[in-house]
Amino acid sequence: MTDCQGRSEDTKQRLIEAAGEVFAQQGFRVATIREICSRAGTHVGAVNYHFGDKEGLYAAVLAYAHTSAMRRYPPDLGLEAGERDPEARLRAFVRSLLMRMLAEGFPAWHGKLMAFEIAEPTKAFDQLIENAIQPLFTYLRDIVRELLRSPRPAQEREDELTFLCATSIVGQCLHYFTARRVIELLSPEGFDSADIQRLTEHITRFSLGAIKAMRAEGAGRG
């Protein structure tokens, strides 16, 4: 790589990092290219050069945030190679999702940016679903299907119970991020959202209990 290419890549990376912070603080619509470039220490034309426009920069930031988070906290984090036990896989999935949202030391803007995008979707939302969220949800759905002992559907159409169980698990995890301040105020003994292991065990046990009850109910009907 030449010095010129190296400087170009450095500028591009600084823009992504600066944009991530600004977008997470203000949202896509309020954030300005001028402020982003000021924080990145570059001129406003750099955004057009590297990303085409503000929307292109935003899409690149979303992709970078997801890739960085998945590299650091993959859904099989901590599992032995080839581990197939669905309860262990569910626990690992829950822990990794909580780590991506709540872990200390991980860039704070990653989780905030995703929360902003979910609350106020932009044109990049469909791409985010397709490239980032759908593969993770499919991974979780397969775990839930195994726990329910539900046969894989012959076609793409998924059964409702598997879908609802998977979304409920994700919803529990998201709640501790989006409502963390409310939870802290409601908790009479204080609440430490950084205690990810404790949250992991609670959400996993709670979810497994519900899934096992539904599985037993289904077997009784059969």
PDB file of C-alpha atoms in Angstrom:
ATOM      1  CA  MET A   1       0.000   0.000   0.000  1.00  0.00           C
ATOM      2  CA  THR A   2       1.394   3.406  -0.970  1.00  0.00           C
ATOM      3  CA  ASP A   3       1.548   6.358   1.429  1.00  0.00           C
ATOM      4  CA  CYS A   4      -1.271   8.011  -0.516  1.00  0.00           C
ATOM      5  CA  GLN A   5      -3.464   4.916  -0.203  1.00  0.00           C
ATOM      6  CA  GLY A   6      -2.635   4.653   3.473  1.00  0.00           C
ATOM      7  CA  ARG A   7      -3.666   8.257   4.107  1.00  0.00           C
ATOM      8  CA  SER A   8      -6.863   7.713   2.142  1.00  0.00           C
ATOM      9  CA  GLU A   9      -7.780   4.659   4.216  1.00  0.00           C
ATOM     10  CA  ASP A  10      -6.940   6.536   7.415  1.00  0.00           C
ATOM     11  CA  THR A  11      -9.233   9.393   6.403  1.00  0.00           C
ATOM     12  CA  LYS A  12     -12.007   6.960   5.557  1.00  0.00           C
ATOM     13  CA  GLN A  13     -11.683   5.234   8.925  1.00  0.00           C
ATOM     14  CA  ARG A  14     -11.644   8.537  10.827  1.00  0.00           C
ATOM     15  CA  LEU A  15     -14.821   9.591   9.007  1.00  0.00           C
ATOM     16  CA  ILE A  16     -16.576   6.354   9.943  1.00  0.00           C
ATOM     17  CA  GLU A  17     -15.581   6.636  13.600  1.00  0.00           C
ATOM     18  CA  ALA A  18     -16.541  10.312  13.820  1.00  0.00           C
ATOM     19  CA  ALA A  19     -19.796   9.753  11.948  1.00  0.00           C
ATOM     20  CA  GLY A  20     -20.696   6.868  14.239  1.00  0.00           C
ATOM     21  CA  GLU A  21     -20.425   9.107  17.282  1.00  0.00           C
ATOM     22  CA  VAL A  22     -22.397  11.957  15.713  1.00  0.00           C
ATOM     23  CA  PHE A  23     -25.124   9.741  14.245  1.00  0.00           C
ATOM     24  CA  ALA A  24     -25.511   7.947  17.595  1.00  0.00           C
ATOM     25  CA  GLN A  25     -25.836  11.244  19.468  1.00  0.00           C
ATOM     26  CA  GLN A  26     -28.108  13.094  17.059  1.00  0.00           C
ATOM     27  CA  GLY A  27     -29.627  10.580  14.662  1.00  0.00           C
ATOM     28  CA  PHE A  28     -29.175  10.491  10.904  1.00  0.00           C
ATOM     29  CA  ARG A  29     -31.523  13.353  10.072  1.00  0.00           C
ATOM     30  CA  VAL A  30     -30.067  15.923  12.498  1.00  0.00           C
ATOM     31  CA  ALA A  31     -26.390  15.057  12.083  1.00  0.00           C
ATOM     32  CA  THR A  32     -24.455  17.265   9.668  1.00  0.00           C
ATOM     33  CA  ILE A  33     -21.568  16.454   7.372  1.00  0.00           C
ATOM     34  CA  ARG A  34     -19.798  19.581   8.558  1.00  0.00           C
ATOM     35  CA  GLU A  35     -19.722  18.416  12.188  1.00  0.00           C
ATOM     36  CA  ILE A  36     -18.674  14.905  11.227  1.00  0.00           C
ATOM     37  CA  CYS A  37     -15.781  16.197   9.128  1.00  0.00           C
ATOM     38  CA  SER A  38     -14.771  18.603  11.870  1.00  0.00           C
ATOM     39  CA  ARG A  39     -14.476  15.730  14.348  1.00  0.00           C
ATOM     40  CA  ALA A  40     -12.644  13.610  11.784  1.00  0.00           C
ATOM     41  CA  GLY A  41     -10.227  16.436  11.027  1.00  0.00           C
ATOM     42  CA  THR A  42     -10.906  16.466   7.307  1.00  0.00           C
ATOM     43  CA  HIS A  43     -12.656  18.653   4.708  1.00  0.00           C
ATOM     44  CA  VAL A  44     -16.336  18.168   3.802  1.00  0.00           C
ATOM     45  CA  GLY A  45     -15.508  16.967   0.298  1.00  0.00           C
ATOM     46  CA  ALA A  46     -13.977  13.820   1.774  1.00  0.00           C
ATOM     47  CA  VAL A  47     -17.431  12.376   2.438  1.00  0.00           C
ATOM     48  CA  ASN A  48     -18.433  12.634  -1.209  1.00  0.00           C
ATOM     49  CA  TYR A  49     -15.081  11.252  -2.303  1.00  0.00           C
ATOM     50  CA  HIS A  50     -15.198   8.162  -0.072  1.00  0.00           C
ATOM     51  CA  PHE A  51     -18.921   7.485   0.345  1.00  0.00           C
ATOM     52  CA  GLY A  52     -20.826   9.427  -2.303  1.00  0.00           C
ATOM     53  CA  ASP A  53     -23.077  11.313   0.109  1.00  0.00           C
ATOM     54  CA  LYS A  54     -24.422  11.367   3.664  1.00  0.00           C
ATOM     55  CA  GLU A  55     -26.589   8.301   3.070  1.00  0.00           C
ATOM     56  CA  GLY A  56     -23.602   6.371   1.747  1.00  0.00           C
ATOM     57  CA  LEU A  57     -21.583   7.326   4.819  1.00  0.00           C
ATOM     58  CA  TYR A  58     -24.413   6.271   7.108  1.00  0.00           C
ATOM     59  CA  ALA A  59     -24.748   2.881   5.408  1.00  0.00           C
ATOM     60  CA  ALA A  60     -20.990   2.370   5.758  1.00  0.00           C
ATOM     61  CA  VAL A  61     -21.165   3.254   9.457  1.00  0.00           C
ATOM     62  CA  LEU A  62     -23.983   0.767  10.076  1.00  0.00           C
ATOM     63  CA  ALA A  63     -22.060  -1.963   8.266  1.00  0.00           C
ATOM     64  CA  TYR A  64     -18.882  -1.153  10.195  1.00  0.00           C
ATOM     65  CA  ALA A  65     -20.699  -1.176  13.546  1.00  0.00           C
ATOM     66  CA  HIS A  66     -22.263  -4.558  12.863  1.00  0.00           C
ATOM     67  CA  THR A  67     -19.065  -6.133  11.510  1.00  0.00           C
ATOM     68  CA  SER A  68     -17.020  -4.871  14.471  1.00  0.00           C
ATOM     69  CA  ALA A  69     -19.576  -6.100  16.988  1.00  0.00           C
ATOM     70  CA  MET A  70     -19.883  -9.527  15.394  1.00  0.00           C
ATOM     71  CA  ARG A  71     -16.122  -9.934  15.164  1.00  0.00           C
ATOM     72  CA  ARG A  72     -15.747  -9.197  18.861  1.00  0.00           C
ATOM     73  CA  TYR A  73     -18.882 -10.931  20.133  1.00  0.00           C
ATOM     74  CA  PRO A  74     -20.026 -13.664  17.695  1.00  0.00           C
ATOM     75  CA  PRO A  75     -23.244 -15.573  18.534  1.00  0.00           C
ATOM     76  CA  ASP A  76     -21.280 -18.736  19.396  1.00  0.00           C
ATOM     77  CA  LEU A  77     -18.948 -16.875  21.754  1.00  0.00           C
ATOM     78  CA  GLY A  78     -17.422 -19.228  24.312  1.00  0.00           C
ATOM     79  CA  LEU A  79     -18.717 -22.455  22.790  1.00  0.00           C
ATOM     80  CA  GLU A  80     -16.453 -25.382  22.070  1.00  0.00           C
ATOM     81  CA  ALA A  81     -15.928 -26.079  18.372  1.00  0.00           C
ATOM     82  CA  GLY A  82     -18.771 -28.220  17.094  1.00  0.00           C
ATOM     83  CA  GLU A  83     -20.961 -27.700  20.193  1.00  0.00           C
ATOM     84  CA  ARG A  84     -24.529 -28.630  19.263  1.00  0.00           C
ATOM     85  CA  ASP A  85     -26.390 -28.587  22.584  1.00  0.00           C
ATOM     86  CA  PRO A  86     -29.254 -26.121  21.957  1.00  0.00           C
ATOM     87  CA  GLU A  87     -29.365 -24.865  25.558  1.00  0.00           C
ATOM     88  CA  ALA A  88     -25.656 -24.024  25.486  1.00  0.00           C
ATOM     89  CA  ARG A  89     -26.066 -22.370  22.090  1.00  0.00           C
ATOM     90  CA  LEU A  90     -29.004 -20.290  23.354  1.00  0.00           C
ATOM     91  CA  ARG A  91     -27.003 -19.155  26.387  1.00  0.00           C
ATOM     92  CA  ALA A  92     -24.086 -18.156  24.149  1.00  0.00           C
ATOM     93  CA  PHE A  93     -26.408 -16.269  21.787  1.00  0.00           C
ATOM     94  CA  VAL A  94     -28.029 -14.315  24.635  1.00  0.00           C
ATOM     95  CA  ARG A  95     -24.667 -13.479  26.195  1.00  0.00           C
ATOM     96  CA  SER A  96     -23.174 -12.270  22.910  1.00  0.00           C
ATOM     97  CA  LEU A  97     -26.216 -10.112  22.144  1.00  0.00           C
ATOM     98  CA  LEU A  98     -26.048  -8.507  25.591  1.00  0.00           C
ATOM     99  CA  MET A  99     -22.307  -7.987  25.191  1.00  0.00           C
ATOM    100  CA  ARG A 100     -22.823  -6.195  21.879  1.00  0.00           C
ATOM    101  CA  MET A 101     -25.271  -3.816  23.550  1.00  0.00           C
ATOM    102  CA  LEU A 102     -24.002  -3.413  27.109  1.00  0.00           C
ATOM    103  CA  ALA A 103     -20.325  -4.375  27.346  1.00  0.00           C
ATOM    104  CA  GLU A 104     -18.059  -1.778  28.881  1.00  0.00           C
ATOM    105  CA  GLY A 105     -15.126  -0.736  26.775  1.00  0.00           C
ATOM    106  CA  PHE A 106     -16.953  -1.472  23.541  1.00  0.00           C
ATOM    107  CA  PRO A 107     -17.539   1.779  21.625  1.00  0.00           C
ATOM    108  CA  ALA A 108     -20.676   3.197  23.195  1.00  0.00           C
ATOM    109  CA  TRP A 109     -21.976   4.548  19.914  1.00  0.00           C
ATOM    110  CA  HIS A 110     -22.433   1.083  18.367  1.00  0.00           C
ATOM    111  CA  GLY A 111     -25.439   0.134  20.473  1.00  0.00           C
ATOM    112  CA  LYS A 112     -26.894   3.650  20.471  1.00  0.00           C
ATOM    113  CA  LEU A 113     -26.670   3.840  16.702  1.00  0.00           C
ATOM    114  CA  MET A 114     -28.572   0.578  16.267  1.00  0.00           C
ATOM    115  CA  ALA A 115     -31.221   1.730  18.743  1.00  0.00           C
ATOM    116  CA  PHE A 116     -31.616   4.988  16.795  1.00  0.00           C
ATOM    117  CA  GLU A 117     -32.013   3.086  13.537  1.00  0.00           C
ATOM    118  CA  ILE A 118     -34.653   0.770  14.978  1.00  0.00           C
ATOM    119  CA  ALA A 119     -36.592   3.693  16.499  1.00  0.00           C
ATOM    120  CA  GLU A 120     -36.329   5.956  13.431  1.00  0.00           C
ATOM    121  CA  PRO A 121     -35.589   3.778  10.375  1.00  0.00           C
ATOM    122  CA  THR A 122     -33.777   5.321   7.428  1.00  0.00           C
ATOM    123  CA  LYS A 123     -33.387   4.095   3.865  1.00  0.00           C
ATOM    124  CA  ALA A 124     -30.543   1.903   5.101  1.00  0.00           C
ATOM    125  CA  PHE A 125     -32.876  -0.072   7.360  1.00  0.00           C
ATOM    126  CA  ASP A 126     -33.839  -2.738   4.796  1.00  0.00           C
ATOM    127  CA  GLN A 127     -30.191  -3.377   4.034  1.00  0.00           C
ATOM    128  CA  LEU A 128     -29.440  -3.627   7.756  1.00  0.00           C
ATOM    129  CA  ILE A 129     -32.184  -6.223   8.177  1.00  0.00           C
ATOM    130  CA  GLU A 130     -31.003  -8.273   5.206  1.00  0.00           C
ATOM    131  CA  ASN A 131     -27.270  -8.186   5.923  1.00  0.00           C
ATOM    132  CA  ALA A 132     -27.133  -8.071   9.718  1.00  0.00           C
ATOM    133  CA  ILE A 133     -30.338  -8.883  11.563  1.00  0.00           C
ATOM    134  CA  GLN A 134     -31.846 -11.608   9.366  1.00  0.00           C
ATOM    135  CA  PRO A 135     -28.825 -13.971   9.549  1.00  0.00           C
ATOM    136  CA  LEU A 136     -28.717 -13.636  13.343  1.00  0.00           C
ATOM    137  CA  PHE A 137     -32.444 -14.201  13.653  1.00  0.00           C
ATOM    138  CA  THR A 138     -32.213 -17.288  11.451  1.00  0.00           C
ATOM    139  CA  TYR A 139     -29.433 -18.606  13.713  1.00  0.00           C
ATOM    140  CA  LEU A 140     -31.590 -18.052  16.822  1.00  0.00           C
ATOM    141  CA  ARG A 141     -34.703 -19.461  15.145  1.00  0.00           C
ATOM    142  CA  ASP A 142     -32.871 -22.727  14.421  1.00  0.00           C
ATOM    143  CA  ILE A 143     -31.899 -23.023  18.091  1.00  0.00           C
ATOM    144  CA  VAL A 144     -35.483 -22.389  19.205  1.00  0.00           C
ATOM    145  CA  ARG A 145     -36.848 -24.901  16.698  1.00  0.00           C
ATOM    146  CA  GLU A 146     -34.512 -27.536  18.123  1.00  0.00           C
ATOM    147  CA  LEU A 147     -35.547 -26.711  21.689  1.00  0.00           C
ATOM    148  CA  LEU A 148     -39.204 -26.974  20.725  1.00  0.00           C
ATOM    149  CA  ARG A 149     -38.415 -30.199  18.853  1.00  0.00           C
ATOM    150  CA  SER A 150     -40.303 -28.717  15.954  1.00  0.00           C
ATOM    151  CA  PRO A 151     -39.601 -30.161  12.496  1.00  0.00           C
ATOM    152  CA  ARG A 152     -37.983 -27.880   9.980  1.00  0.00           C
ATOM    153  CA  PRO A 153     -40.690 -26.576   7.638  1.00  0.00           C
ATOM    154  CA  ALA A 154     -40.665 -28.029   4.143  1.00  0.00           C
ATOM    155  CA  GLN A 155     -40.988 -24.538   2.684  1.00  0.00           C
ATOM    156  CA  GLU A 156     -39.705 -21.119   3.693  1.00  0.00           C
ATOM    157  CA  ARG A 157     -42.818 -20.311   5.720  1.00  0.00           C
ATOM    158  CA  GLU A 158     -41.952 -20.504   9.418  1.00  0.00           C
ATOM    159  CA  ASP A 159     -44.299 -21.710  12.129  1.00  0.00           C
ATOM    160  CA  GLU A 160     -45.644 -18.954  14.346  1.00  0.00           C
ATOM    161  CA  LEU A 161     -44.586 -20.448  17.688  1.00  0.00           C
ATOM    162  CA  THR A 162     -40.912 -20.640  16.698  1.00  0.00           C
ATOM    163  CA  PHE A 163     -41.039 -17.077  15.409  1.00  0.00           C
ATOM    164  CA  LEU A 164     -42.724 -15.730  18.555  1.00  0.00           C
ATOM    165  CA  CYS A 165     -40.324 -17.517  20.907  1.00  0.00           C
ATOM    166  CA  ALA A 166     -37.294 -16.177  19.016  1.00  0.00           C
ATOM    167  CA  THR A 167     -38.611 -12.605  18.985  1.00  0.00           C
ATOM    168  CA  SER A 168     -39.418 -12.828  22.710  1.00  0.00           C
ATOM    169  CA  ILE A 169     -35.824 -13.804  23.492  1.00  0.00           C
ATOM    170  CA  VAL A 170     -34.475 -10.887  21.475  1.00  0.00           C
ATOM    171  CA  GLY A 171     -37.046  -8.581  23.067  1.00  0.00           C
ATOM    172  CA  GLN A 172     -35.834  -9.436  26.568  1.00  0.00           C
ATOM    173  CA  CYS A 173     -32.263  -8.594  25.622  1.00  0.00           C
ATOM    174  CA  LEU A 174     -33.229  -5.334  23.936  1.00  0.00           C
ATOM    175  CA  HIS A 175     -35.256  -4.267  26.967  1.00  0.00           C
ATOM    176  CA  TYR A 176     -32.182  -4.152  29.180  1.00  0.00           C
ATOM    177  CA  PHE A 177     -30.587  -1.765  26.692  1.00  0.00           C
ATOM    178  CA  THR A 178     -33.466   0.495  25.681  1.00  0.00           C
ATOM    179  CA  ALA A 179     -34.995   0.739  29.170  1.00  0.00           C
ATOM    180  CA  ARG A 180     -31.856   0.493  31.275  1.00  0.00           C
ATOM    181  CA  ARG A 181     -32.426   3.872  32.968  1.00  0.00           C
ATOM    182  CA  VAL A 182     -36.029   3.019  33.825  1.00  0.00           C
ATOM    183  CA  ILE A 183     -34.965  -0.370  35.207  1.00  0.00           C
ATOM    184  CA  GLU A 184     -32.301   1.266  37.372  1.00  0.00           C
ATOM    185  CA  LEU A 185     -34.893   3.659  38.837  1.00  0.00           C
ATOM    186  CA  LEU A 186     -37.459   0.913  39.454  1.00  0.00           C
ATOM    187  CA  SER A 187     -35.050  -1.510  41.092  1.00  0.00           C
ATOM    188  CA  PRO A 188     -35.281  -1.124  44.912  1.00  0.00           C
ATOM    189  CA  GLU A 189     -31.804  -2.554  45.480  1.00  0.00           C
ATOM    190  CA  GLY A 190     -30.090  -1.024  42.488  1.00  0.00           C
ATOM    191  CA  PHE A 191     -29.506  -2.602  39.127  1.00  0.00           C
ATOM    192  CA  ASP A 192     -26.195  -3.150  37.428  1.00  0.00           C
ATOM    193  CA  SER A 193     -26.721  -3.439  33.682  1.00  0.00           C
ATOM    194  CA  ALA A 194     -23.019  -4.274  33.357  1.00  0.00           C
ATOM    195  CA  ASP A 195     -23.612  -7.612  35.119  1.00  0.00           C
ATOM    196  CA  ILE A 196     -24.045  -9.351  31.799  1.00  0.00           C
ATOM    197  CA  GLN A 197     -23.485 -12.854  33.141  1.00  0.00           C
ATOM    198  CA  ARG A 198     -26.360 -12.504  35.605  1.00  0.00           C
ATOM    199  CA  LEU A 199     -28.671 -11.180  32.892  1.00  0.00           C
ATOM    200  CA  THR A 200     -27.573 -13.966  30.564  1.00  0.00           C
ATOM    201  CA  GLU A 201     -28.494 -16.641  33.070  1.00  0.00           C
ATOM    202  CA  HIS A 202     -31.849 -15.048  33.898  1.00  0.00           C
ATOM    203  CA  ILE A 203     -32.952 -14.552  30.278  1.00  0.00           C
ATOM    204  CA  THR A 204     -31.753 -18.024  29.302  1.00  0.00           C
ATOM    205  CA  ARG A 205     -33.486 -19.789  32.203  1.00  0.00           C
ATOM    206  CA  PHE A 206     -36.663 -17.762  31.740  1.00  0.00           C
ATOM    207  CA  SER A 207     -36.740 -18.524  28.022  1.00  0.00           C
ATOM    208  CA  LEU A 208     -35.940 -22.216  28.437  1.00  0.00           C
ATOM    209  CA  GLY A 209     -38.708 -22.554  31.018  1.00  0.00           C
ATOM    210  CA  ALA A 210     -41.254 -21.055  28.657  1.00  0.00           C
ATOM    211  CA  ILE A 211     -40.072 -23.115  25.691  1.00  0.00           C
ATOM    212  CA  LYS A 212     -40.152 -26.363  27.681  1.00  0.00           C
ATOM    213  CA  ALA A 213     -43.681 -25.588  28.909  1.00  0.00           C
ATOM    214  CA  MET A 214     -44.849 -24.963  25.339  1.00  0.00           C
ATOM    215  CA  ARG A 215     -43.142 -28.132  24.157  1.00  0.00           C
ATOM    216  CA  ALA A 216     -44.869 -30.145  26.887  1.00  0.00           C
ATOM    217  CA  GLU A 217     -48.201 -28.551  26.053  1.00  0.00           C
ATOM    218  CA  GLY A 218     -47.754 -29.472  22.406  1.00  0.00           C
ATOM    219  CA  ALA A 219     -46.836 -33.060  23.312  1.00  0.00           C
ATOM    220  CA  GLY A 220     -49.931 -33.321  25.518  1.00  0.00           C
ATOM    221  CA  ARG A 221     -52.154 -32.242  22.670  1.00  0.00           C
ATOM    222  CA  GLY A 222     -50.540 -34.800  20.406  1.00  0.00           C
TER     223      GLY A 222
END
